[in-house]
Amino acid sequence: MTTFISIASAAIVYAVSILYAGIGGIFSQRAGVINLGVEGIMLMGAVSGFLTVFHTNNLLVAMLVVILTGALLGLAYGFVTITLQADQTVAGMAFLTFGSGLSGFIGKSVTGFTSAIKFKPIHIPLLSKIPVIGPIFFQQDLLVYLIYILVPASFIYIYKTRPGMILRALGENPSTLDSAGYNVFALRYIYVTFSCILMAISGACISLSYTNFWVEGMTGGKGWIAVALVAFSSWNPMKALFGAFLFGAVSIIGMNMQIYFSGIASQFYGMLPYLATIIALVLTTGNFRKKHTEAPAALAQPFDRENR
């Protein structure tokens, strides 16, 4: 039982490191803008957060810098894809390359160093004492507790509120919204910027919570899992929660299997979460299912008022 609790608790931490980015991707794609630069934005969030906490020893300031970093990248991505109407797939790959390279450059001075400050577990009174459930869910850090709020709040916002209805229409038929007097460009800017903030926070989870150091490329492909998570979840935050925990569990189980099956190369265990991602995507989005895709109809299509 102790081993199960340890694995489940670690799986939640791992899941959170991709779930923020996954929720961000859902908002962006619901607005009709796909962003494949998640990995680069996560790396920028990770390095900006660690650099700040390393020099200030202040987690609040570090998170503010992470949010600012995500917002600036979101505005830049919005300018390229919404205002200039560049191809969103190409723009995403460009941001991936840019973020990966720039994060490695600005983080070079702190590579190999550790910080004395990181997010530490907070035991919720009474709840943390519940057998099994308490140690798994209520002995986590602040970033985990925030995701407990963010996921249901996102679900309610998207499916149960008027602004959420407008968001869904934004990705389905932006011309109709424009005809109704809504500013499609402004709305897409807002959601793309918000999504990039969440992606940057996802990166900060790795450098400020999961670990307390920075190394180049430390996200290790988690950004791509977050991209896959959006499709796996059918653009639904609650399903994304389940998917993130699934990927997290596979990753942690793989790490623990190395102890018992040390004769197998570690690279095999490292590929397990990505193999699980491929299998999950095939099962949930493959054409053999003969089901209608739930992807927003106007996804990745630039909006031009002159051609509506």
CSV table of N, CA, C and O in Angstrom, one decimal, residues 77-181:
chain,number,residue,atom,x,y,z
A,77,TYR,N,2.7,35.4,-30.1
A,77,TYR,CA,2.1,34.4,-30.9
A,77,TYR,C,0.8,34.8,-31.5
A,77,TYR,O,0.5,34.5,-32.7
A,78,GLY,N,0.1,35.6,-30.8
A,78,GLY,CA,-1.2,36.2,-31.3
A,78,GLY,C,-0.9,37.1,-32.4
A,78,GLY,O,-1.6,37.1,-33.4
A,79,PHE,N,0.1,37.9,-32.3
A,79,PHE,CA,0.4,38.9,-33.4
A,79,PHE,C,0.8,38.2,-34.7
A,79,PHE,O,0.3,38.6,-35.7
A,80,VAL,N,1.5,37.1,-34.5
A,80,VAL,CA,2.0,36.4,-35.7
A,80,VAL,C,0.8,35.6,-36.4
A,80,VAL,O,0.7,35.6,-37.6
A,81,THR,N,0.0,35.0,-35.5
A,81,THR,CA,-1.1,34.1,-36.1
A,81,THR,C,-2.4,34.8,-36.3
A,81,THR,O,-3.2,34.4,-37.2
A,82,ILE,N,-2.7,35.8,-35.5
A,82,ILE,CA,-4.0,36.4,-35.6
A,82,ILE,C,-4.0,37.7,-36.4
A,82,ILE,O,-4.8,37.9,-37.3
A,83,THR,N,-3.0,38.6,-36.1
A,83,THR,CA,-2.9,39.8,-36.9
A,83,THR,C,-2.2,39.6,-38.2
A,83,THR,O,-2.8,40.0,-39.3
A,84,LEU,N,-1.1,38.9,-38.2
A,84,LEU,CA,-0.4,38.7,-39.5
A,84,LEU,C,-1.0,37.5,-40.3
A,84,LEU,O,-0.6,37.3,-41.4
A,85,GLN,N,-1.8,36.7,-39.6
A,85,GLN,CA,-2.4,35.5,-40.2
A,85,GLN,C,-1.4,34.5,-40.8
A,85,GLN,O,-1.7,33.9,-41.8
A,86,ALA,N,-0.3,34.3,-40.1
A,86,ALA,CA,0.6,33.3,-40.5
A,86,ALA,C,0.1,31.9,-40.3
A,86,ALA,O,-0.8,31.7,-39.5
A,87,ASP,N,0.6,31.0,-41.1
A,87,ASP,CA,0.2,29.6,-40.9
A,87,ASP,C,0.5,29.2,-39.4
A,87,ASP,O,1.6,29.3,-39.0
A,88,GLN,N,-0.5,28.7,-38.8
A,88,GLN,CA,-0.4,28.4,-37.3
A,88,GLN,C,0.5,27.2,-37.0
A,88,GLN,O,1.2,27.2,-36.0
A,89,THR,N,0.6,26.2,-37.9
A,89,THR,CA,1.5,25.1,-37.7
A,89,THR,C,2.9,25.5,-37.8
A,89,THR,O,3.8,25.2,-36.9
A,90,VAL,N,3.2,26.3,-38.8
A,90,VAL,CA,4.6,26.8,-39.0
A,90,VAL,C,5.0,27.7,-37.9
A,90,VAL,O,6.1,27.7,-37.3
A,91,ALA,N,4.1,28.6,-37.5
A,91,ALA,CA,4.4,29.6,-36.4
A,91,ALA,C,4.6,28.8,-35.1
A,91,ALA,O,5.5,29.2,-34.3
A,92,GLY,N,3.9,27.8,-34.8
A,92,GLY,CA,4.1,27.0,-33.6
A,92,GLY,C,5.4,26.3,-33.6
A,92,GLY,O,6.1,26.3,-32.6
A,93,MET,N,5.8,25.8,-34.7
A,93,MET,CA,7.1,25.1,-34.8
A,93,MET,C,8.3,26.2,-34.6
A,93,MET,O,9.3,25.9,-34.0
A,94,ALA,N,8.0,27.4,-35.1
A,94,ALA,CA,9.0,28.5,-35.0
A,94,ALA,C,9.1,28.8,-33.5
A,94,ALA,O,10.2,29.1,-33.0
A,95,PHE,N,8.0,28.9,-32.8
A,95,PHE,CA,8.0,29.3,-31.4
A,95,PHE,C,8.7,28.2,-30.6
A,95,PHE,O,9.3,28.4,-29.5
A,96,LEU,N,8.5,26.9,-31.0
A,96,LEU,CA,9.1,25.8,-30.3
A,96,LEU,C,10.6,25.9,-30.4
A,96,LEU,O,11.4,25.8,-29.4
A,97,THR,N,11.1,26.2,-31.6
A,97,THR,CA,12.6,26.3,-31.8
A,97,THR,C,13.1,27.6,-31.1
A,97,THR,O,14.2,27.5,-30.4
A,98,PHE,N,12.4,28.7,-31.2
A,98,PHE,CA,12.8,29.9,-30.5
A,98,PHE,C,12.9,29.7,-29.0
A,98,PHE,O,13.9,30.1,-28.4
A,99,GLY,N,11.8,29.1,-28.4
A,99,GLY,CA,11.8,29.0,-27.0
A,99,GLY,C,12.8,28.0,-26.5
A,99,GLY,O,13.5,28.2,-25.4
A,100,SER,N,13.0,26.9,-27.2
A,100,SER,CA,14.1,25.9,-26.8
A,100,SER,C,15.5,26.5,-26.9
A,100,SER,O,16.3,26.3,-25.9
A,101,GLY,N,15.8,27.3,-27.9
A,101,GLY,CA,17.1,27.9,-28.1
A,101,GLY,C,17.3,29.0,-27.1
A,101,GLY,O,18.4,29.1,-26.4
A,102,LEU,N,16.3,29.9,-26.9
A,102,LEU,CA,16.5,31.1,-26.0
A,102,LEU,C,16.6,30.6,-24.6
A,102,LEU,O,17.4,31.2,-23.8
A,103,SER,N,15.8,29.6,-24.2
A,103,SER,CA,15.8,29.1,-22.8
A,103,SER,C,17.2,28.6,-22.5
A,103,SER,O,17.7,28.8,-21.4
A,104,GLY,N,17.7,27.8,-23.4
A,104,GLY,CA,19.1,27.3,-23.2
A,104,GLY,C,20.1,28.3,-23.1
A,104,GLY,O,21.0,28.2,-22.2
A,105,PHE,N,20.0,29.4,-23.8
A,105,PHE,CA,20.9,30.5,-23.8
A,105,PHE,C,20.9,31.3,-22.5
A,105,PHE,O,21.9,31.5,-21.8
A,106,ILE,N,19.7,31.7,-22.1
A,106,ILE,CA,19.6,32.5,-20.9
A,106,ILE,C,19.7,31.7,-19.6
A,106,ILE,O,20.0,32.3,-18.5
A,107,GLY,N,19.5,30.4,-19.7
A,107,GLY,CA,19.7,29.6,-18.5
A,107,GLY,C,21.1,29.0,-18.3
A,107,GLY,O,21.4,28.3,-17.4
A,108,LYS,N,22.0,29.3,-19.3
A,108,LYS,CA,23.3,28.8,-19.2
A,108,LYS,C,24.1,29.1,-17.9
A,108,LYS,O,24.8,28.3,-17.4
A,109,SER,N,23.8,30.3,-17.4
A,109,SER,CA,24.6,30.7,-16.2
A,109,SER,C,24.2,29.9,-14.9
A,109,SER,O,24.9,29.9,-13.9
A,110,VAL,N,23.0,29.3,-15.0
A,110,VAL,CA,22.5,28.6,-13.7
A,110,VAL,C,22.4,27.1,-14.0
A,110,VAL,O,21.9,26.4,-13.1
A,111,THR,N,22.9,26.6,-15.1
A,111,THR,CA,22.8,25.2,-15.4
A,111,THR,C,23.7,24.4,-14.4
A,111,THR,O,24.8,24.8,-14.2
A,112,GLY,N,23.1,23.4,-13.7
A,112,GLY,CA,23.8,22.6,-12.8
A,112,GLY,C,23.7,23.1,-11.3
A,112,GLY,O,24.1,22.4,-10.4
A,113,PHE,N,23.1,24.3,-11.2
A,113,PHE,CA,22.9,24.8,-9.8
A,113,PHE,C,21.5,24.4,-9.3
A,113,PHE,O,20.6,24.1,-10.1
A,114,THR,N,21.4,24.4,-8.0
A,114,THR,CA,20.1,24.1,-7.4
A,114,THR,C,19.6,25.3,-6.5
A,114,THR,O,20.5,26.1,-6.1
A,115,SER,N,18.3,25.4,-6.3
A,115,SER,CA,17.8,26.4,-5.5
A,115,SER,C,17.3,25.9,-4.2
A,115,SER,O,16.8,24.8,-4.1
A,116,ALA,N,17.5,26.7,-3.1
A,116,ALA,CA,17.1,26.3,-1.8
A,116,ALA,C,15.6,26.4,-1.6
A,116,ALA,O,15.0,25.9,-0.7
A,117,ILE,N,15.0,27.2,-2.6
A,117,ILE,CA,13.6,27.5,-2.5
A,117,ILE,C,12.8,26.7,-3.6
A,117,ILE,O,13.2,26.8,-4.8
A,118,LYS,N,11.8,26.0,-3.3
A,118,LYS,CA,10.9,25.4,-4.2
A,118,LYS,C,9.5,25.2,-3.6
A,118,LYS,O,9.4,25.4,-2.4
A,119,PHE,N,8.5,24.9,-4.4
A,119,PHE,CA,7.2,24.6,-3.8
A,119,PHE,C,7.3,23.3,-3.0
A,119,PHE,O,7.7,22.3,-3.5
A,120,LYS,N,6.9,23.4,-1.8
A,120,LYS,CA,6.9,22.2,-0.9
A,120,LYS,C,5.5,21.7,-0.5
A,120,LYS,O,4.6,22.5,-0.5
A,121,PRO,N,5.3,20.4,-0.2
A,121,PRO,CA,4.0,19.9,0.1
A,121,PRO,C,3.4,20.7,1.3
A,121,PRO,O,4.1,21.0,2.3
A,122,ILE,N,2.1,20.9,1.2
A,122,ILE,CA,1.3,21.5,2.3
A,122,ILE,C,0.2,20.5,2.7
A,122,ILE,O,-0.6,20.1,1.8
A,123,HIS,N,0.3,20.1,3.9
A,123,HIS,CA,-0.7,19.1,4.4
A,123,HIS,C,-2.0,19.8,4.8
A,123,HIS,O,-2.0,20.6,5.7
A,124,ILE,N,-3.1,19.5,4.1
A,124,ILE,CA,-4.4,20.1,4.4
A,124,ILE,C,-4.9,19.5,5.6
A,124,ILE,O,-5.0,18.2,5.7
A,125,PRO,N,-5.2,20.3,6.6
A,125,PRO,CA,-5.7,19.8,7.9
A,125,PRO,C,-6.9,18.8,7.7
A,125,PRO,O,-7.8,19.1,6.9
A,126,LEU,N,-7.0,17.8,8.4
A,126,LEU,CA,-8.1,16.8,8.4
A,126,LEU,C,-8.0,15.9,7.1
A,126,LEU,O,-8.0,14.7,7.2
A,127,LEU,N,-8.1,16.6,6.0
A,127,LEU,CA,-8.2,15.9,4.7
A,127,LEU,C,-6.9,15.0,4.5
A,127,LEU,O,-7.0,13.9,3.9
A,128,SER,N,-5.8,15.6,4.9
A,128,SER,CA,-4.5,14.9,4.7
A,128,SER,C,-4.4,13.6,5.5
A,128,SER,O,-3.5,12.8,5.3
A,129,LYS,N,-5.3,13.5,6.5
A,129,LYS,CA,-5.2,12.3,7.4
A,129,LYS,C,-6.1,11.2,7.0
A,129,LYS,O,-6.1,10.1,7.6
A,130,ILE,N,-6.9,11.4,5.9
A,130,ILE,CA,-7.7,10.3,5.4
A,130,ILE,C,-6.9,9.2,4.8
A,130,ILE,O,-6.0,9.5,4.1
A,131,PRO,N,-7.1,8.0,5.3
A,131,PRO,CA,-6.3,6.9,4.8
A,131,PRO,C,-6.3,6.8,3.2
A,131,PRO,O,-7.3,7.0,2.6
A,132,VAL,N,-5.1,6.6,2.7
A,132,VAL,CA,-4.9,6.4,1.2
A,132,VAL,C,-5.1,7.7,0.5
A,132,VAL,O,-4.2,8.3,-0.2
A,133,ILE,N,-6.4,8.2,0.5
A,133,ILE,CA,-6.7,9.4,-0.2
A,133,ILE,C,-6.0,10.6,0.2
A,133,ILE,O,-5.5,11.4,-0.6
A,134,GLY,N,-5.8,10.8,1.6
A,134,GLY,CA,-5.1,11.9,2.1
A,134,GLY,C,-3.7,12.1,1.6
A,134,GLY,O,-3.4,13.2,1.1
A,135,PRO,N,-2.9,11.1,1.8
A,135,PRO,CA,-1.5,11.2,1.3
A,135,PRO,C,-1.3,11.4,-0.2
A,135,PRO,O,-0.4,12.1,-0.6
A,136,ILE,N,-2.3,10.9,-0.9
A,136,ILE,CA,-2.2,11.0,-2.4
A,136,ILE,C,-2.6,12.4,-2.9
A,136,ILE,O,-1.9,13.1,-3.7
A,137,PHE,N,-3.8,12.9,-2.4
A,137,PHE,CA,-4.4,14.1,-2.9
A,137,PHE,C,-4.1,15.4,-2.1
A,137,PHE,O,-4.2,16.5,-2.6
A,138,PHE,N,-3.9,15.2,-0.8
A,138,PHE,CA,-3.9,16.4,0.1
A,138,PHE,C,-2.6,16.6,0.9
A,138,PHE,O,-2.6,17.2,1.9
A,139,GLN,N,-1.6,16.0,0.3
A,139,GLN,CA,-0.2,16.3,0.9
A,139,GLN,C,0.7,16.7,-0.3
A,139,GLN,O,1.8,16.3,-0.5
A,140,GLN,N,0.1,17.6,-1.1
A,140,GLN,CA,0.8,18.1,-2.3
A,140,GLN,C,1.1,19.6,-2.1
A,140,GLN,O,0.9,20.2,-1.1
A,141,ASP,N,1.7,20.2,-3.2
A,141,ASP,CA,2.1,21.6,-3.1
A,141,ASP,C,1.0,22.5,-3.7
A,141,ASP,O,0.0,22.0,-4.2
A,142,LEU,N,1.3,23.8,-3.6
A,142,LEU,CA,0.3,24.8,-4.0
A,142,LEU,C,-0.1,24.7,-5.5
A,142,LEU,O,-1.3,24.8,-5.8
A,143,LEU,N,0.8,24.4,-6.4
A,143,LEU,CA,0.5,24.3,-7.8
A,143,LEU,C,-0.4,23.1,-8.1
A,143,LEU,O,-1.2,23.2,-9.0
A,144,VAL,N,-0.3,22.1,-7.3
A,144,VAL,CA,-1.2,20.9,-7.4
A,144,VAL,C,-2.6,21.3,-7.0
A,144,VAL,O,-3.6,21.0,-7.6
A,145,TYR,N,-2.7,22.0,-5.8
A,145,TYR,CA,-4.0,22.4,-5.3
A,145,TYR,C,-4.7,23.4,-6.3
A,145,TYR,O,-5.9,23.4,-6.4
A,146,LEU,N,-3.9,24.2,-6.9
A,146,LEU,CA,-4.5,25.2,-7.9
A,146,LEU,C,-5.2,24.5,-9.0
A,146,LEU,O,-6.2,24.9,-9.6
A,147,ILE,N,-4.5,23.3,-9.5
A,147,ILE,CA,-5.1,22.6,-10.6
A,147,ILE,C,-6.4,22.0,-10.2
A,147,ILE,O,-7.3,21.8,-11.0
A,148,TYR,N,-6.6,21.6,-8.9
A,148,TYR,CA,-7.9,21.1,-8.4
A,148,TYR,C,-9.0,22.1,-8.7
A,148,TYR,O,-10.2,21.7,-8.8
A,149,ILE,N,-8.6,23.4,-8.6
A,149,ILE,CA,-9.6,24.5,-8.8
A,149,ILE,C,-9.7,24.8,-10.3
A,149,ILE,O,-10.8,25.0,-10.9
A,150,LEU,N,-8.6,24.8,-11.0
A,150,LEU,CA,-8.6,25.3,-12.4
A,150,LEU,C,-9.4,24.3,-13.3
A,150,LEU,O,-10.1,24.8,-14.2
A,151,VAL,N,-9.3,23.0,-13.1
A,151,VAL,CA,-9.9,22.1,-14.0
A,151,VAL,C,-11.5,22.2,-14.0
A,151,VAL,O,-12.1,22.4,-15.0
A,152,PRO,N,-12.1,22.1,-12.8
A,152,PRO,CA,-13.5,22.2,-12.8
A,152,PRO,C,-14.0,23.6,-13.2
A,152,PRO,O,-15.1,23.8,-13.8
A,153,ALA,N,-13.2,24.6,-12.8
A,153,ALA,CA,-13.6,26.0,-13.1
A,153,ALA,C,-13.6,26.2,-14.7
A,153,ALA,O,-14.4,26.8,-15.2
A,154,SER,N,-12.6,25.6,-15.3
A,154,SER,CA,-12.5,25.6,-16.8
A,154,SER,C,-13.7,24.9,-17.4
A,154,SER,O,-14.3,25.4,-18.4
A,155,PHE,N,-14.0,23.8,-16.9
A,155,PHE,CA,-15.2,23.0,-17.4
A,155,PHE,C,-16.5,23.8,-17.3
A,155,PHE,O,-17.2,23.9,-18.3
A,156,ILE,N,-16.7,24.4,-16.1
A,156,ILE,CA,-17.9,25.2,-15.9
A,156,ILE,C,-17.9,26.4,-16.8
A,156,ILE,O,-18.9,26.7,-17.5
A,157,TYR,N,-16.7,27.0,-17.0
A,157,TYR,CA,-16.6,28.2,-17.8
A,157,TYR,C,-17.0,27.9,-19.3
A,157,TYR,O,-17.8,28.6,-19.9
A,158,ILE,N,-16.4,26.8,-19.8
A,158,ILE,CA,-16.6,26.5,-21.2
A,158,ILE,C,-18.0,26.0,-21.5
A,158,ILE,O,-18.6,26.4,-22.6
A,159,TYR,N,-18.6,25.2,-20.6
A,159,TYR,CA,-19.8,24.5,-21.0
A,159,TYR,C,-21.1,25.1,-20.3
A,159,TYR,O,-22.2,24.8,-20.7
A,160,LYS,N,-20.9,25.9,-19.2
A,160,LYS,CA,-22.0,26.4,-18.4
A,160,LYS,C,-22.2,27.9,-18.4
A,160,LYS,O,-23.1,28.4,-17.6
A,161,THR,N,-21.4,28.7,-19.1
A,161,THR,CA,-21.5,30.1,-19.0
A,161,THR,C,-21.6,30.7,-20.4
A,161,THR,O,-21.3,30.1,-21.4
A,162,ARG,N,-22.1,32.0,-20.4
A,162,ARG,CA,-22.3,32.6,-21.7
A,162,ARG,C,-20.9,32.9,-22.3
A,162,ARG,O,-20.8,32.7,-23.5
A,163,PRO,N,-19.9,33.4,-21.6
A,163,PRO,CA,-18.6,33.6,-22.2
A,163,PRO,C,-18.0,32.3,-22.8
A,163,PRO,O,-17.4,32.3,-23.8
A,164,GLY,N,-18.3,31.2,-22.1
A,164,GLY,CA,-17.9,29.9,-22.6
A,164,GLY,C,-18.6,29.5,-23.9
A,164,GLY,O,-17.9,29.0,-24.8
A,165,MET,N,-19.8,29.9,-24.0
A,165,MET,CA,-20.6,29.6,-25.3
A,165,MET,C,-19.9,30.5,-26.4
A,165,MET,O,-19.8,30.0,-27.5
A,166,ILE,N,-19.6,31.7,-26.1
A,166,ILE,CA,-18.9,32.6,-27.1
A,166,ILE,C,-17.6,32.0,-27.4
A,166,ILE,O,-17.2,32.0,-28.6
A,167,LEU,N,-16.8,31.5,-26.5
A,167,LEU,CA,-15.6,30.8,-26.8
A,167,LEU,C,-15.7,29.7,-27.7
A,167,LEU,O,-15.0,29.5,-28.7
A,168,ARG,N,-16.7,28.8,-27.5
A,168,ARG,CA,-16.9,27.7,-28.4
A,168,ARG,C,-17.3,28.1,-29.8
A,168,ARG,O,-16.9,27.6,-30.8
A,169,ALA,N,-18.1,29.2,-29.8
A,169,ALA,CA,-18.5,29.7,-31.1
A,169,ALA,C,-17.3,30.3,-31.9
A,169,ALA,O,-17.2,30.3,-33.1
A,170,LEU,N,-16.4,30.8,-31.1
A,170,LEU,CA,-15.2,31.5,-31.6
A,170,LEU,C,-14.4,30.4,-32.4
A,170,LEU,O,-13.7,30.8,-33.5
A,171,GLY,N,-14.4,29.2,-32.0
A,171,GLY,CA,-13.6,28.2,-32.7
A,171,GLY,C,-14.5,27.4,-33.7
A,171,GLY,O,-13.9,26.7,-34.6
A,172,GLU,N,-15.8,27.6,-33.7
A,172,GLU,CA,-16.7,26.9,-34.6
A,172,GLU,C,-17.0,27.8,-35.8
A,172,GLU,O,-17.0,27.4,-36.9
A,173,ASN,N,-17.5,29.0,-35.5
A,173,ASN,CA,-17.9,29.9,-36.6
A,173,ASN,C,-17.7,31.4,-36.2
A,173,ASN,O,-18.6,32.1,-35.8
A,174,PRO,N,-16.4,31.8,-36.3
A,174,PRO,CA,-16.1,33.2,-35.9
A,174,PRO,C,-16.8,34.2,-36.7
A,174,PRO,O,-17.1,35.3,-36.2
A,175,SER,N,-17.2,33.9,-37.9
A,175,SER,CA,-17.9,34.9,-38.8
A,175,SER,C,-19.3,35.3,-38.2
A,175,SER,O,-19.7,36.4,-38.2
A,176,THR,N,-19.9,34.3,-37.6
A,176,THR,CA,-21.2,34.6,-36.9
A,176,THR,C,-21.0,35.5,-35.8
A,176,THR,O,-21.8,36.4,-35.5
A,177,LEU,N,-20.0,35.3,-35.0
A,177,LEU,CA,-19.7,36.1,-33.8
A,177,LEU,C,-19.4,37.5,-34.3
A,177,LEU,O,-19.9,38.5,-33.7
A,178,ASP,N,-18.7,37.6,-35.4
A,178,ASP,CA,-18.3,39.0,-35.9
A,178,ASP,C,-19.6,39.7,-36.4
A,178,ASP,O,-19.8,40.9,-36.1
A,179,SER,N,-20.5,39.0,-37.0
A,179,SER,CA,-21.8,39.6,-37.4
A,179,SER,C,-22.6,40.0,-36.3
A,179,SER,O,-23.4,41.0,-36.4
A,180,ALA,N,-22.4,39.3,-35.1
A,180,ALA,CA,-23.2,39.7,-33.9
A,180,ALA,C,-22.6,40.8,-33.1
A,180,ALA,O,-23.1,41.2,-32.1
A,181,GLY,N,-21.4,41.3,-33.6
A,181,GLY,CA,-20.8,42.5,-33.0
A,181,GLY,C,-19.6,42.2,-32.1
A,181,GLY,O,-19.1,43.1,-31.4
